[in-house]
C-alpha positions as semicolon CSV with decimal commas, in nm:
position;residue;x (nm);y (nm);z (nm)
1;M;-3,622;-1,062;3,229
2;R;-3,595;-0,779;3,480
3;S;-3,275;-0,933;3,617
4;W;-3,124;-0,958;3,265
5;M;-3,218;-0,597;3,194
6;G;-3,051;-0,493;3,515
7;W;-2,721;-0,651;3,410
8;W;-2,749;-0,488;3,066
9;C;-2,816;-0,143;3,209
10;N;-2,518;-0,177;3,441
11;G;-2,299;-0,233;3,135
12;K;-2,194;-0,587;3,224
13;K;-2,326;-0,933;3,288
14;R;-2,301;-1,105;3,624
15;G;-1,949;-1,230;3,681
16;E;-1,806;-1,026;3,393
17;Q;-1,499;-0,816;3,472
18;Q;-1,541;-0,439;3,450
19;M;-1,402;-0,314;3,117
20;E;-1,136;-0,043;3,114
21;D;-1,241;0,308;3,010
22;I;-1,010;0,450;2,740
23;S;-1,124;0,810;2,783
24;R;-0,785;0,909;2,928
25;I;-0,608;0,789;2,613
26;L;-0,854;0,964;2,384
27;N;-0,841;1,289;2,579
28;N;-0,462;1,297;2,541
29;W;-0,473;1,222;2,167
30;E;-0,678;1,466;1,965
31;F;-0,856;1,344;1,653
32;N;-0,771;1,530;1,331
33;A;-1,016;1,482;1,046
34;E;-0,763;1,627;0,800
35;D;-0,497;1,362;0,859
36;I;-0,448;0,996;0,944
37;C;-0,378;0,994;1,318
38;V;-0,161;0,688;1,366
39;R;0,125;0,590;1,594
40;K;0,333;0,287;1,688
41;I;0,334;0,154;2,042
42;V;0,471;-0,151;2,222
43;G;0,188;-0,365;2,356
44;Q;0,168;-0,550;2,684
45;D;0,285;-0,861;2,500
46;G;0,607;-0,681;2,403
47;R;0,513;-0,663;2,034
48;E;0,486;-0,345;1,827
49;K;0,135;-0,237;1,737
50;L;-0,038;0,038;1,546
51;Q;-0,295;0,264;1,705
52;V;-0,526;0,474;1,488
53;R;-0,729;0,762;1,630
54;V;-1,076;0,779;1,475
55;D;-1,360;1,017;1,551
56;L;-1,539;0,774;1,783
57;G;-1,238;0,621;1,952
58;M;-0,932;0,422;1,857
59;L;-0,832;0,115;1,656
60;Q;-0,537;-0,106;1,742
61;M;-0,365;-0,346;1,504
62;N;-0,069;-0,579;1,521
63;L;0,224;-0,454;1,318
64;D;0,307;-0,794;1,168
65;G;0,101;-1,098;1,077
66;R;-0,273;-1,049;1,061
67;P;-0,369;-0,704;1,186
68;D;-0,616;-0,854;1,436
69;G;-0,348;-1,085;1,577
70;T;-0,536;-1,408;1,506
71;R;-0,405;-1,721;1,334
72;P;-0,699;-1,865;1,141
73;H;-0,679;-2,244;1,113
74;G;-0,339;-2,221;1,281
75;K;-0,190;-2,029;0,987
76;E;-0,045;-1,680;0,958
77;S;-0,346;-1,566;0,755
78;L;-0,645;-1,692;0,560
79;L;-0,442;-1,643;0,244
80;H;-0,186;-1,893;0,374
81;H;-0,465;-2,130;0,478
82;F;-0,641;-2,127;0,141
83;R;-0,317;-2,153;-0,053
84;R;-0,229;-2,467;0,140
85;K;-0,582;-2,597;0,095
86;A;-0,562;-2,534;-0,281
87;R;-0,230;-2,719;-0,313
88;K;-0,364;-3,015;-0,115
89;H;-0,688;-3,025;-0,313
90;Q;-0,508;-3,020;-0,646
91;A;-0,263;-3,289;-0,535
92;E;-0,550;-3,517;-0,432
93;T;-0,793;-3,448;-0,716
94;E;-0,583;-3,286;-0,992
95;D;-0,857;-3,022;-1,005
96;P;-0,820;-2,661;-0,890
97;L;-0,985;-2,559;-0,565
98;Q;-1,315;-2,375;-0,601
99;L;-1,374;-2,104;-0,345
100;T;-1,725;-2,071;-0,205
101;E;-1,902;-1,741;-0,156
102;E;-1,829;-1,769;0,215
103;D;-1,459;-1,827;0,141
104;C;-1,451;-1,511;-0,068
105;D;-1,630;-1,317;0,204
106;V;-1,374;-1,401;0,472
107;L;-1,087;-1,333;0,232
108;G;-1,244;-0,996;0,158
109;Q;-1,264;-0,921;0,529
110;E;-0,897;-1,011;0,567
111;S;-0,794;-0,789;0,276
112;L;-0,985;-0,501;0,438
113;Q;-0,781;-0,545;0,757
114;Y;-0,458;-0,531;0,558
115;Y;-0,586;-0,226;0,370
116;H;-0,644;-0,036;0,694
117;R;-0,294;-0,124;0,809
118;Y;-0,100;-0,044;0,492
119;V;-0,267;0,296;0,460
120;C;-0,148;0,376;0,813
121;L;0,198;0,236;0,745
122;L;0,228;0,453;0,436
123;R;0,151;0,756;0,650
124;L;0,430;0,654;0,890
125;G;0,677;0,590;0,609
126;D;0,713;0,219;0,689
127;Y;0,747;0,135;0,322
128;D;0,880;-0,219;0,358
129;R;0,569;-0,323;0,548
130;V;0,347;-0,137;0,300
131;I;0,499;-0,349;0,024
132;T;0,443;-0,667;0,226
133;D;0,078;-0,586;0,298
134;T;-0,008;-0,473;-0,055
135;L;0,151;-0,787;-0,199
136;H;-0,061;-0,986;0,046
137;N;-0,379;-0,829;-0,087
138;L;-0,272;-0,867;-0,449
139;A;-0,212;-1,236;-0,376
140;I;-0,566;-1,261;-0,236
141;F;-0,698;-1,108;-0,558
142;D;-0,497;-1,363;-0,758
143;L;-0,635;-1,650;-0,552
144;V;-0,995;-1,536;-0,593
145;T;-0,948;-1,476;-0,966
146;E;-0,808;-1,827;-1,007
147;S;-1,051;-2,010;-0,779
148;S;-1,380;-1,822;-0,760
149;T;-1,672;-1,979;-0,943
150;T;-1,838;-1,654;-1,051
151;D;-1,725;-1,348;-1,242
152;E;-1,913;-1,132;-0,993
153;E;-1,697;-1,254;-0,705
154;K;-1,382;-1,197;-0,909
155;M;-1,478;-0,838;-0,993
156;L;-1,549;-0,761;-0,628
157;F;-1,175;-0,807;-0,572
158;E;-1,031;-0,708;-0,909
159;Q;-1,185;-0,361;-0,890
160;Y;-0,931;-0,276;-0,618
161;R;-0,624;-0,408;-0,800
162;P;-0,531;-0,074;-0,964
163;Y;-0,544;0,107;-0,629
164;V;-0,340;-0,154;-0,443
165;T;-0,088;-0,158;-0,728
166;M;-0,058;0,221;-0,704
167;I;0,014;0,204;-0,329
168;N;0,268;-0,074;-0,383
169;T;0,435;0,134;-0,654
170;R;0,441;0,436;-0,426
171;A;0,610;0,242;-0,146
172;Q;0,872;0,094;-0,378
173;G;0,942;0,436;-0,528
174;E;0,975;0,598;-0,185
175;L;1,239;0,343;-0,088
176;R;1,440;0,435;-0,399
177;L;1,410;0,804;-0,316
178;L;1,544;0,742;0,034
179;E;1,855;0,608;-0,139
180;E;1,856;0,911;-0,373
181;D;1,805;0,671;-0,663
182;Y;1,585;0,903;-0,868
183;D;1,619;0,710;-1,191
184;G;1,522;0,391;-1,008
185;A;1,215;0,560;-0,859
186;L;1,105;0,691;-1,198
187;K;1,149;0,346;-1,351
188;I;0,930;0,191;-1,081
189;I;0,663;0,455;-1,137
190;D;0,665;0,392;-1,513
191;E;0,631;0,018;-1,454
192;G;0,343;0,078;-1,213
193;I;0,162;0,298;-1,464
194;T;0,208;0,036;-1,736
195;N;0,078;-0,240;-1,509
196;I;-0,233;-0,040;-1,420
197;E;-0,296;0,046;-1,785
198;E;-0,285;-0,324;-1,872
199;M;-0,530;-0,404;-1,589
200;L;-0,776;-0,141;-1,706
201;D;-0,756;-0,262;-2,064
202;E;-0,826;-0,620;-1,954
203;Y;-1,173;-0,555;-1,812
204;E;-1,455;-0,373;-1,986
205;E;-1,602;-0,290;-1,645
206;F;-1,301;-0,074;-1,558
207;E;-1,260;0,290;-1,650
208;S;-1,026;0,387;-1,932
209;P;-0,660;0,457;-1,845
210;E;-0,719;0,823;-1,933
211;D;-0,976;0,849;-1,653
212;S;-0,783;0,650;-1,394
213;E;-0,719;0,834;-1,067
214;E;-0,440;0,588;-0,987
215;I;-0,254;0,662;-1,310
216;Y;-0,306;1,034;-1,264
217;A;-0,165;1,017;-0,911
218;L;0,146;0,832;-1,026
219;Q;0,198;1,065;-1,322
220;T;0,168;1,367;-1,094
221;W;0,417;1,217;-0,851
222;R;0,654;1,144;-1,140
223;E;0,640;1,508;-1,249
224;E;0,711;1,623;-0,894
225;I;1,018;1,401;-0,870
226;T;1,146;1,510;-1,210
227;R;1,096;1,875;-1,122
228;S;1,252;1,864;-0,777
229;R;1,533;1,612;-0,818
230;P;1,882;1,756;-0,774
231;I;2,077;1,767;-1,096
232;T;2,436;1,653;-1,136
233;L;2,722;1,877;-1,243
234;K;2,714;1,711;-1,584
235;Q;2,343;1,784;-1,624
236;R;2,390;2,145;-1,513
237;L;2,675;2,199;-1,761
238;A;2,469;2,040;-2,039
239;Q;2,180;2,278;-1,964
240;Q;2,414;2,577;-1,961
241;L;2,567;2,462;-2,290
242;Q;2,227;2,450;-2,458
243;E;2,144;2,795;-2,324
244;A;2,478;2,936;-2,448
245;I;2,421;2,794;-2,796
246;A;2,064;2,929;-2,805
247;E;2,194;3,275;-2,708
248;E;2,480;3,245;-2,962
249;K;2,745;3,279;-2,691
250;Y;2,986;3,053;-2,870
251;E;3,296;3,119;-2,661
252;R;3,107;3,026;-2,345
253;A;2,963;2,727;-2,526
254;A;3,313;2,611;-2,619
255;T;3,427;2,645;-2,258
256;L;3,129;2,448;-2,132
257;R;3,185;2,181;-2,395
258;D;3,547;2,144;-2,282
259;R;3,434;2,103;-1,921
260;L;3,183;1,837;-2,022
261;E;3,447;1,649;-2,217
262;G;3,677;1,672;-1,916
263;L;3,411;1,512;-1,696
264;E;3,367;1,232;-1,947
265;K;3,743;1,162;-1,949
266;K;3,749;1,143;-1,568
267;R;3,502;0,856;-1,582
268;F;3,753;0,636;-1,764
């Protein structure tokens, strides 16, 4: 016992290699409680990774595949494994696969890994990967809803569907804004709001759409886009025309109307 305690106090067991101290990395990367401190690096294996500075140290995740870099059951993820298992089970028995409580637990742990990653990716503006990761988690929710044997297990996952849908909507909208497709972004936001409203109406356990933080966040973002989007010459002339009519400046209104008609003719 004394010998075992000696190894423990020395911080390693006999024959175990000394672990590397990461203090140098932490000292050169200050933690900020007001922001998500995340960066991309290239690992020793040549693959891109995410590093996240937290108050007690640092987390590191793979950028693609499972965040922890593992391949459970030889598959890209547990979602892929259980999907394949469900197809095989149904082909052999003609009955749907029933997930056990343990199955749901490990799927929940996987979805948590993807959550940590897509939040960081959103902060970095890597919207394509945010979409991929949020769709992954939504697919896990679908699988559990279809295959879990208890309503309690289903609700453990379904309660997060509005939030994940909001993040997915945000990422899709941001991609449209990068292309200056403001109408496309607004359409995506409206679809996201509608989807969340339908989710909340489906379950009595959920809050009402009027109290949804996810819907409020998307509505607020929509207002910001509408308010800040650049307007076209046609829109500016139309606004000026309405102002001229309201102020009874009919000569100016006639001039503005002629310019608008001229723009319309140029389109054809």
